[in-house]
Coordinates of C-alpha atoms and ligand atoms in Angstrom, one line a residue:
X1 CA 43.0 22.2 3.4
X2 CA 43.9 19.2 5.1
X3 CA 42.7 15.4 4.8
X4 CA 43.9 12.5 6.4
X5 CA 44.3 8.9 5.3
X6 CA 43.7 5.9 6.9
X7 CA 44.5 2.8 5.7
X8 CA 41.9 0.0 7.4
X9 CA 41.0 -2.1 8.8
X10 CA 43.5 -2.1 12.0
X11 CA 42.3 -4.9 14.3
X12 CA 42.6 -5.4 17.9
X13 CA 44.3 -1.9 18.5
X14 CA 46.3 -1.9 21.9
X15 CA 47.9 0.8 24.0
X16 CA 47.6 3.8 26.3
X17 CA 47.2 7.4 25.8
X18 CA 47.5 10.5 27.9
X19 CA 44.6 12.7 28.1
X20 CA 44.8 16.0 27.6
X21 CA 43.2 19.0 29.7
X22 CA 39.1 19.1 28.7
X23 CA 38.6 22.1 25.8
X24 CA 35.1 22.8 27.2
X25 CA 36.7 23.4 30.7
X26 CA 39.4 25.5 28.8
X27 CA 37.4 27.5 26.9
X28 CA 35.1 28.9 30.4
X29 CA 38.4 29.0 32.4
X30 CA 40.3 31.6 29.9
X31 CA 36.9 33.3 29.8
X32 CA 36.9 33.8 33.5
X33 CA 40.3 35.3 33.6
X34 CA 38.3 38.3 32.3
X35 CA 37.4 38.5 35.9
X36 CA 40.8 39.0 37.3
X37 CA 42.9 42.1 37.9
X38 CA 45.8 39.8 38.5
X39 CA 47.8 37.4 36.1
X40 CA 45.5 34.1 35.7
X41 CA 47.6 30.9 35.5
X42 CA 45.9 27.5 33.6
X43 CA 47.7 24.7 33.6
X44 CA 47.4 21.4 31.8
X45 CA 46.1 23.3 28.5
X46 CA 45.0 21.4 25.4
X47 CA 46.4 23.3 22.7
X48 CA 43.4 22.8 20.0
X49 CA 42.4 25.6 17.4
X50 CA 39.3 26.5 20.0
X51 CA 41.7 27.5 22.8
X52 CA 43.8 29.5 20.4
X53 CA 40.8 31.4 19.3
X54 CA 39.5 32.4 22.5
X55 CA 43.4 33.3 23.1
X56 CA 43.1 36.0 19.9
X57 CA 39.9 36.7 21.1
X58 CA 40.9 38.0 24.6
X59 CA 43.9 39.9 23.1
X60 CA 41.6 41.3 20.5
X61 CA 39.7 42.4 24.0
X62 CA 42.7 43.6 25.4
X63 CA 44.1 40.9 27.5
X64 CA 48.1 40.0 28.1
X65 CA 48.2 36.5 26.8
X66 CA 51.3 34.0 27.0
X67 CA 51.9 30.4 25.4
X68 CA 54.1 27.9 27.6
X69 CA 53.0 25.0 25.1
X70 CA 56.2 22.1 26.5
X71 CA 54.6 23.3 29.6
X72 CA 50.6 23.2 28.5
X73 CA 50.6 26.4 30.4
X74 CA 48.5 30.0 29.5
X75 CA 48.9 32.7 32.0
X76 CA 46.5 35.8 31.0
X77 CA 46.7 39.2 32.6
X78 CA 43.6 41.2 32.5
X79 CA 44.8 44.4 34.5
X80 CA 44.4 46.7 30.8
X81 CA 40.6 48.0 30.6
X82 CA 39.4 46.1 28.0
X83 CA 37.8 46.7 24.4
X84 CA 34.1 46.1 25.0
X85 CA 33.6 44.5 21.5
X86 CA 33.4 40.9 21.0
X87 CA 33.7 40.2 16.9
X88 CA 31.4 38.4 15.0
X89 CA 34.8 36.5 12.9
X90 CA 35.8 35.3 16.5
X91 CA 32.5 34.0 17.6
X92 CA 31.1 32.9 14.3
X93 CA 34.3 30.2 14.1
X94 CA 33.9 29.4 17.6
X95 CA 30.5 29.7 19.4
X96 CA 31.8 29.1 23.0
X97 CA 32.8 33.4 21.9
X98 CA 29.9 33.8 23.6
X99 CA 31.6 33.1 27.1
X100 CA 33.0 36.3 27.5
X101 CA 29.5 38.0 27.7
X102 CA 29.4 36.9 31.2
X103 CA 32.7 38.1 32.8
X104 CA 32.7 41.4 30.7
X105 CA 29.3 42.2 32.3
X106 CA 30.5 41.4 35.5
X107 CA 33.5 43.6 35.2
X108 CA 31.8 46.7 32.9
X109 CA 28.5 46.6 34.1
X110 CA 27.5 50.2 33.4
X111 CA 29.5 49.9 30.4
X112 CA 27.8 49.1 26.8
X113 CA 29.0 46.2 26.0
X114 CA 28.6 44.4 22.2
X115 CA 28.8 40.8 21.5
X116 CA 27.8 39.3 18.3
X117 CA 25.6 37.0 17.8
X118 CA 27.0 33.4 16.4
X119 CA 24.4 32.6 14.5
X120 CA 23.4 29.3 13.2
X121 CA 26.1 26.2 13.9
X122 CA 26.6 22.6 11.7
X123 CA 24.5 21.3 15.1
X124 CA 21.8 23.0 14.4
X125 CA 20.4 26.0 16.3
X126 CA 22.4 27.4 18.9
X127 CA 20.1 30.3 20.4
X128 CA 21.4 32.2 23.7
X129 CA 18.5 33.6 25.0
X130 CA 18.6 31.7 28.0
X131 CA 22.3 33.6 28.8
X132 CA 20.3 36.7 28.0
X133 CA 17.2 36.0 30.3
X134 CA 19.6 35.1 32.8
X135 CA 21.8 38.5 32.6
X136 CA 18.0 39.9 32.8
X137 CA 17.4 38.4 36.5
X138 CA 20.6 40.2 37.2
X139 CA 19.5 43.9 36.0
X140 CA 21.0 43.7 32.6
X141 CA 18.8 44.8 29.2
X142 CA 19.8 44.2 25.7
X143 CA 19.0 45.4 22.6
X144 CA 20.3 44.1 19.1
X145 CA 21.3 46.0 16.5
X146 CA 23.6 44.9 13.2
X147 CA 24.2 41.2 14.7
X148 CA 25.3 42.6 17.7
X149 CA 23.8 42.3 21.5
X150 CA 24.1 45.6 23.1
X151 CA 24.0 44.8 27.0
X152 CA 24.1 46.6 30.0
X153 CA 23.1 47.3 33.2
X154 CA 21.9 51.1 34.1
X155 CA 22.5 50.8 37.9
X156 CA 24.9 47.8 38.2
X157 CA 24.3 44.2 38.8
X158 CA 22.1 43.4 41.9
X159 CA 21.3 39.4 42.9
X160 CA 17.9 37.9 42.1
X161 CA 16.9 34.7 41.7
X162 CA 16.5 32.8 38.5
X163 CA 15.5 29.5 36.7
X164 CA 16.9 27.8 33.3
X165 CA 14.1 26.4 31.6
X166 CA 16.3 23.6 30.7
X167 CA 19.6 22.5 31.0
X168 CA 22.4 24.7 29.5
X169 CA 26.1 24.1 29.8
X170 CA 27.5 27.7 28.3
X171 CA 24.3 29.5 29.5
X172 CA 25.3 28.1 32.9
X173 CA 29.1 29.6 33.0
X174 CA 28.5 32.4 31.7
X175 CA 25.5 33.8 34.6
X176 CA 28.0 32.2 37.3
X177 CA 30.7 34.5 35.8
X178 CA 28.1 37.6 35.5
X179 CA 27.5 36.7 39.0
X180 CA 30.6 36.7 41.2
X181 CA 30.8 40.1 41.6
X182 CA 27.4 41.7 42.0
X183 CA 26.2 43.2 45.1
X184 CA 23.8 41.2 47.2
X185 CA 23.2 37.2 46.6
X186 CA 21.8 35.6 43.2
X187 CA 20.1 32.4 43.3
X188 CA 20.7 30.2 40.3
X189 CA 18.3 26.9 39.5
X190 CA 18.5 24.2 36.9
X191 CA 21.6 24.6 36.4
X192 CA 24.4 22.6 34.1
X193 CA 26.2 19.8 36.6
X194 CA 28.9 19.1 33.6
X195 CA 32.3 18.6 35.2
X196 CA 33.6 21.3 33.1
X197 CA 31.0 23.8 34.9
X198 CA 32.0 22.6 38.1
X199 CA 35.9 23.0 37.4
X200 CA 34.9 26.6 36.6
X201 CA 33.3 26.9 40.3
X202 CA 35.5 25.2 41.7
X203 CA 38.1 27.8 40.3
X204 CA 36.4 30.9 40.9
X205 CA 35.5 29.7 44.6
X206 CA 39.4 28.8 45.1
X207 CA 40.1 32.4 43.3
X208 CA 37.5 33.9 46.3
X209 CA 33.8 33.9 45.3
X210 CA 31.9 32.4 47.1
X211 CA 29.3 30.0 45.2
X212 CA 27.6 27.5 47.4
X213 CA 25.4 24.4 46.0
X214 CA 22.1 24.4 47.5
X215 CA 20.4 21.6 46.2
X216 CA 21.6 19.1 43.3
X217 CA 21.6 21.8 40.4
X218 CA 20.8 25.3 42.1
X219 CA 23.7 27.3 43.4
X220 CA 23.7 30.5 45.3
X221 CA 26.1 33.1 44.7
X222 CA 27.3 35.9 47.2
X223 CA 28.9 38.9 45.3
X224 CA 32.6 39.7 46.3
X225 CA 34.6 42.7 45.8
X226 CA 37.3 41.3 43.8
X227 CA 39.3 38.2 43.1
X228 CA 42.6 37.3 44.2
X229 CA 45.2 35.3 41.9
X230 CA 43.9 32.4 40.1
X231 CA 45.7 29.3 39.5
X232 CA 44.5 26.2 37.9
X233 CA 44.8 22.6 36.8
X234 CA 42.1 21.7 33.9
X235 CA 40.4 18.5 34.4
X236 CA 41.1 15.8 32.3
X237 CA 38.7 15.5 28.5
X238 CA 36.0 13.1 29.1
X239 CA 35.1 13.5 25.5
X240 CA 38.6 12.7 24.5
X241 CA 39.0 10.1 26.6
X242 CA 35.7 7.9 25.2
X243 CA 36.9 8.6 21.8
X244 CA 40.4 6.7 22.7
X245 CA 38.5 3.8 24.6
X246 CA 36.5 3.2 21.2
X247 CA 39.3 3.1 18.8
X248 CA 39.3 0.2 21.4
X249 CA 35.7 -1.1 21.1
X250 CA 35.4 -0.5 17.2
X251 CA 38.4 -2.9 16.9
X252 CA 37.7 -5.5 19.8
X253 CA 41.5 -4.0 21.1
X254 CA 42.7 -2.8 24.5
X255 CA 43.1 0.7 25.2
X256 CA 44.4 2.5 28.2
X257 CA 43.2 6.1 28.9
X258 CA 45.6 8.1 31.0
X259 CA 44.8 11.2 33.2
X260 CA 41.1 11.2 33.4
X261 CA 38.6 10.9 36.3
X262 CA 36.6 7.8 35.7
X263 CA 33.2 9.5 37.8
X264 CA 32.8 11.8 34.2
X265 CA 32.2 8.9 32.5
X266 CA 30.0 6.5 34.4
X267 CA 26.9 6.8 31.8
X268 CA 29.3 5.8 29.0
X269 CA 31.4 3.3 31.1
X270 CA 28.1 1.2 32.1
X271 CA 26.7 1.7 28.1
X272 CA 30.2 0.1 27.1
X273 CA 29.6 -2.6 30.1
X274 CA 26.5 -3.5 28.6
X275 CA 27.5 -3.8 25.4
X276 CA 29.9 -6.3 26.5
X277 CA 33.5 -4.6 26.7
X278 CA 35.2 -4.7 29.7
X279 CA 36.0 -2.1 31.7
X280 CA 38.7 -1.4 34.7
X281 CA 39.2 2.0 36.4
X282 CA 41.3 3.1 38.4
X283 CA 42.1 5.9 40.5
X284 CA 42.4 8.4 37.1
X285 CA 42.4 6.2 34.3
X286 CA 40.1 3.6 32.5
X287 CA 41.0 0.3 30.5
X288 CA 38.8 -1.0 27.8
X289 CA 39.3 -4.5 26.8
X290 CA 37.2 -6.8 24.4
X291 CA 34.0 -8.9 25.9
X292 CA 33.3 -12.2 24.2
X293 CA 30.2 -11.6 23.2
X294 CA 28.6 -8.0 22.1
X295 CA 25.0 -7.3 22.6
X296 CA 22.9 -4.2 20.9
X297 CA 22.2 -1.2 23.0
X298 CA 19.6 1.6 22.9
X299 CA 20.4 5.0 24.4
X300 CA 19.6 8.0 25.0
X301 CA 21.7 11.5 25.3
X302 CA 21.2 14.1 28.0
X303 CA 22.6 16.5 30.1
X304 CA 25.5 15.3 32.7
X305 CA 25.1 12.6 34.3
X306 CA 23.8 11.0 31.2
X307 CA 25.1 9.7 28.1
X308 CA 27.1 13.1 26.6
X309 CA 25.7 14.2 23.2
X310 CA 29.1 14.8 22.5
X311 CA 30.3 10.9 22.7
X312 CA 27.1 9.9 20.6
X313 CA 28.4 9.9 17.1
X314 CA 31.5 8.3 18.7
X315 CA 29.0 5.4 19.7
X316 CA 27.8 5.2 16.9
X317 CA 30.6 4.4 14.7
X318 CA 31.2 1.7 17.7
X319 CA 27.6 0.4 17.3
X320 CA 28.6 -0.4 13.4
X321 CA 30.7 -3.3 14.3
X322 CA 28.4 -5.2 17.6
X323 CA 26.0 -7.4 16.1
X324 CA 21.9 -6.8 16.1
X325 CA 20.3 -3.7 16.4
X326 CA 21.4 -0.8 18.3
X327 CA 19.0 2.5 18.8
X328 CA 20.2 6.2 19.7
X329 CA 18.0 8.8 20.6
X330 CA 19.3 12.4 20.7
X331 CA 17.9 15.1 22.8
X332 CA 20.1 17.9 23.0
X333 CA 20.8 19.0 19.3
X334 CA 18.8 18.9 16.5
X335 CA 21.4 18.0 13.8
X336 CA 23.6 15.8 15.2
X337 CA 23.5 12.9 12.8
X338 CA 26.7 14.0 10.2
X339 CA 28.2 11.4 10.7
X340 CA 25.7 8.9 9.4
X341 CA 25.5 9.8 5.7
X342 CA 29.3 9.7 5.9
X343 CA 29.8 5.8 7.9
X344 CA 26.7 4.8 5.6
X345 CA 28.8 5.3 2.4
X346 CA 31.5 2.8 4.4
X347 CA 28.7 0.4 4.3
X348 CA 27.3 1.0 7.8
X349 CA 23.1 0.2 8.0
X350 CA 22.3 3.1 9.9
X351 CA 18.3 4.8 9.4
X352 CA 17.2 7.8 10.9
X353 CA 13.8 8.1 11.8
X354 CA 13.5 11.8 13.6
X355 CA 15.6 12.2 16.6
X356 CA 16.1 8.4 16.4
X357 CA 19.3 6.5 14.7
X358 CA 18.5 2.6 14.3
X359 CA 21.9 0.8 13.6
X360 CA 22.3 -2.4 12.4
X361 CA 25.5 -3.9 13.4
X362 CA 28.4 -5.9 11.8
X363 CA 28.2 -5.4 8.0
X364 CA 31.3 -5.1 6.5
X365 CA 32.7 -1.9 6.0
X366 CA 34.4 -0.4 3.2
X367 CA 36.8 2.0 2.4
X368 CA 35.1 5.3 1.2
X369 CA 36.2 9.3 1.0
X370 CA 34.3 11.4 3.3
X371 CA 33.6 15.0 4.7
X372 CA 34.0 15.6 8.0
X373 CA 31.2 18.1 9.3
X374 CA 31.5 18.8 12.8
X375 CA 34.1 18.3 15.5
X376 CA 32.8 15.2 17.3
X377 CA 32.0 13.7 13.4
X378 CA 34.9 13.5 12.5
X379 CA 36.4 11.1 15.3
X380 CA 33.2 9.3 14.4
X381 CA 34.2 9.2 10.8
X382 CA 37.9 8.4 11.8
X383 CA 36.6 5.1 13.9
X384 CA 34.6 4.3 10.3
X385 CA 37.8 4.4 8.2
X386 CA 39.6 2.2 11.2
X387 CA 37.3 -0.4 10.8
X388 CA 37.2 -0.3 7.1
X389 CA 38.8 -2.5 4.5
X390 CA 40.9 -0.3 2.2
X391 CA 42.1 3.2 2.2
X392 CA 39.6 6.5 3.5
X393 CA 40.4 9.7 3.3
X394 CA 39.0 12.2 5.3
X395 CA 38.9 16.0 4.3
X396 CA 37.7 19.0 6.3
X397 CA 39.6 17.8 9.4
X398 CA 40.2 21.5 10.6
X399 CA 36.5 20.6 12.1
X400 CA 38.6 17.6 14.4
X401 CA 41.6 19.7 15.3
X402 CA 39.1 22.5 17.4
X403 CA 39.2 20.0 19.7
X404 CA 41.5 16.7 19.6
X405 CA 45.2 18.1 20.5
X406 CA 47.9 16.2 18.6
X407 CA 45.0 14.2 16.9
X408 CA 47.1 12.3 14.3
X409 CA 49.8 11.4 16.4
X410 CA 48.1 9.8 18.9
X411 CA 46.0 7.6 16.2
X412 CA 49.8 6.9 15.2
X413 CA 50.6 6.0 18.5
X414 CA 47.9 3.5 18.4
X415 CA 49.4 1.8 15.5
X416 CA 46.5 3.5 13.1
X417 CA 48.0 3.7 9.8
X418 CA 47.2 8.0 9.5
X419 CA 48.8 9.7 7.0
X420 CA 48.3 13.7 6.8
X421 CA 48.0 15.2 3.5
X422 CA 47.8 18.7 2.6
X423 CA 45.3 19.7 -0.6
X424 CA 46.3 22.5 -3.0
Ligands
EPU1 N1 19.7 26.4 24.1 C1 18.7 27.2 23.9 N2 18.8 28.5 24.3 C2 19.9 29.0 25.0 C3 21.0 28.0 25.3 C4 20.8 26.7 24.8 O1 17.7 26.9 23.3 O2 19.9 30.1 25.4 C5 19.6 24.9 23.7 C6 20.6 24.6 22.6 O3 20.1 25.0 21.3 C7 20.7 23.1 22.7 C8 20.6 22.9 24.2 O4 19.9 24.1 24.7 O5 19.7 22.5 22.0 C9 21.9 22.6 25.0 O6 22.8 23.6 24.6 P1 24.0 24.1 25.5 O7 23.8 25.5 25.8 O8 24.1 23.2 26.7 O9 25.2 23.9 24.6 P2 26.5 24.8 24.6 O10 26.7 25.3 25.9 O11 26.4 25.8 23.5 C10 28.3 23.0 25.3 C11 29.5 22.4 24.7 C12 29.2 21.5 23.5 C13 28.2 20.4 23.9 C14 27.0 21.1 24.6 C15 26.1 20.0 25.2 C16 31.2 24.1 25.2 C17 32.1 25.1 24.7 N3 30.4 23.5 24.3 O12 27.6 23.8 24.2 O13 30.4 21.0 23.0 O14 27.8 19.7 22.9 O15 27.4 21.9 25.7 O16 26.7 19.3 26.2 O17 31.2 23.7 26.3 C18 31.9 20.1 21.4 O18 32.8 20.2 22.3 O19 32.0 19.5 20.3 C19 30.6 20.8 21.7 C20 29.8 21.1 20.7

């Protein structure tokens, strides 16, 4: 297993880094190319541990899959029937599995197909009943049996109209991909507005379906036959890109993010504003530079276009070093806290109370060796060990790499003092 070390504190970090293409649009995209009878070309690819999952997951499926890494290029050729068995070792390491329910309905309606279930998740539970209600609305029943969903549809997909009860971001891709090529029209509401679920529309409309916003989060679909070649450029990681402008924050530095639309980040942006950092953005990329004097905050997550769940614990490792006290509430998951037991062995004052983190800033913190839980906890955990005195080491960080392409060296490029090391 690997670890890192990182040798703090590193003040006032300075310098730029280029983002790379946004996993959770990845993930949706490849899943999509499911879809296609043609060869499906994604460009801008973050080569993270997720991405080459769902790449051995669509060739366990049956799909024609090809690496052109110096490039960040996939292309995937669907034009074999596929295997209609997703596998509970595939999903239960990566939970966004679960995307290729959609597209494999779409294509094999009649067929059986069989998707395991992930199960429970370090972020607490992760049902998918809301995918399965929705594939309902569409003519699709399910049974489980062994961990698996059985689900099909007797006489073929036919358009409806149906609600979310609340916002979900997988749930969403997955009915538009069940969707694009049914007969008739399907009405979707209460949709997820991510950018990463708009990248997927915006792909599967240039592709030729035909998905129409009607209101701010309802879309209509019309059914088409087939699609024709799809080509596409991933957005740029809004997740990533916070993460980089807080190795900024957490160390009153400067930091340049490179290849990112500012628009994903406006909730975070103005929370960083108010905190007192300054911010500068540009056409696609954002500058961070240190305020004079920090003020406390309280947020609150939600779904896009408020404060990400996913750049919470990243805040919070932030929120350690401004003065006074800061308060996070978290709505979307109910275990997202990891990282706090871990920063509060640095030193960090941090309570819970529910849903509820109080942080009280600016005590000093100290070196410490910690477990790294969950993808997002571990940057948070990373940003700890920057600001501490003395040397961390953090273990588990398979958890990071799912998600952070070329993790390490861009902390190096930062002038973070990372050292990998490899555990018997
Ligand atoms: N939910 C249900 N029933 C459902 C679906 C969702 O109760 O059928 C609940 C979930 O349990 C959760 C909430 O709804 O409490 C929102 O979950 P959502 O479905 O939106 O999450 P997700 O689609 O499984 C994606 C990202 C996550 C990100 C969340 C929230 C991908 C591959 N994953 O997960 O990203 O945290 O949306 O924005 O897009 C990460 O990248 O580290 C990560 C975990």
């Amino acid at each position: 297993m690997k670890s890192y070390i990182i040798n703090g504190p590193n003040k006032a970090v300075k310098g730029e880094i280029n983002i790379s293409g946004a996993k959770n649009s990845c993930l949706p995209l490849m899943a999509a190319s499911i879809l296609f009878k043609r060869k499906v070309i994604l460009k801008n690819v973050p080569f993270v541990k997720d991405v080459l999952t769902m790449k051995d997951l669509l060739i366990s499926l049956g799909a024609k899959v090809e690496l052109i890494r110096e490039k960040k290029i996939i292309k995937i050729t669907n034009n074999k029937r596929h295997k209609l068995v997703v596998p509970y070792n595939l999903v239960s390491t990566m939970r966004a599995g679960v995307l290729t329910m959609g597209p494999l309905l779409a294509r094999y309606p009649k067929n059986k197909i069989k998707v395991a279930l992930g199960g429970g998740c370090a972020l607490g539970i992760r049902d998918t009943s809301w995918h399965l209600s929705g594939f309902k609305s569409l003519g699709a029943v399910n049974t489980l049996s062994k961990g698996y969903v059985n689900i099909y549809s007797k006489n073929g997909l036919k358009g409806n109209i149906y609600k979310f009860p609340k916002v979900t971001v997988t749930g969403s891709s997955n009915l538009i991909m069940a969707s694009v090529l049914i007969s008739g029209e399907h009405i979707i509401k209460n949709i997820s507005i991510e950018p990463e679920v708009k990248d997927l529309i915006k792909f599967l409309n240039n592709s030729g379906a035909k998905i129409k916003f009607i209101g701010k989060r309802s879309i209509k679909i019309i059914g088409v036959h087939d699609l024709i070649d799809g080509e596409h450029t991933i957005i740029g990681d809004r997740i990533e890109a916070f993460s980089y402008l807080c190795v900024g924050a957490a160390t009153n530095g400067r930091i340049k993010v490179k290849n990112i639309n500012p628009n994903y980040l406006n909730a975070e942006l103005n929370i960083l504003k108010k905190i007192g950092y300054k911010i500068v953005m540009n056409h696609n990329s954002i500058i961070l530079s240190h305020g004079k004097r920090l003020k406390p905050v309280s947020i609150k997550t939600g779904p896009w276009p408020q404060f990400a769940t996913d750049n919470m614990p990243i805040l919070l490792a932030v929120l350690t070093q401004v003065p006074g006290k800061s308060m996070i509430e978290e709505t979307i998951f109910s275990n997202r806290f990891m990282a706090v037991p871990e920063l509060k062995r640095m030193g960090a004052k941090i309570s819970i109370k529910k849903n509820k983190a109080f942080i009280i800033g600016q005590k000093k913190l100290k070196s410490a060796d910690c477990i790294s839980s969950d993808l997002r906890t571990t940057f948070s955990i990373i940003l700890g060990a920057i600001s501490a005195e003395g040397s961390s080491t953090i273990s588990r960080i398979y958890h990071g790499l799912r998600g952070y392409e070329n993790l390490s060296t861009k902390l190096k490029k930062l002038g973070i003092k990372i050292k990998l090391k490899n555990n018997v």
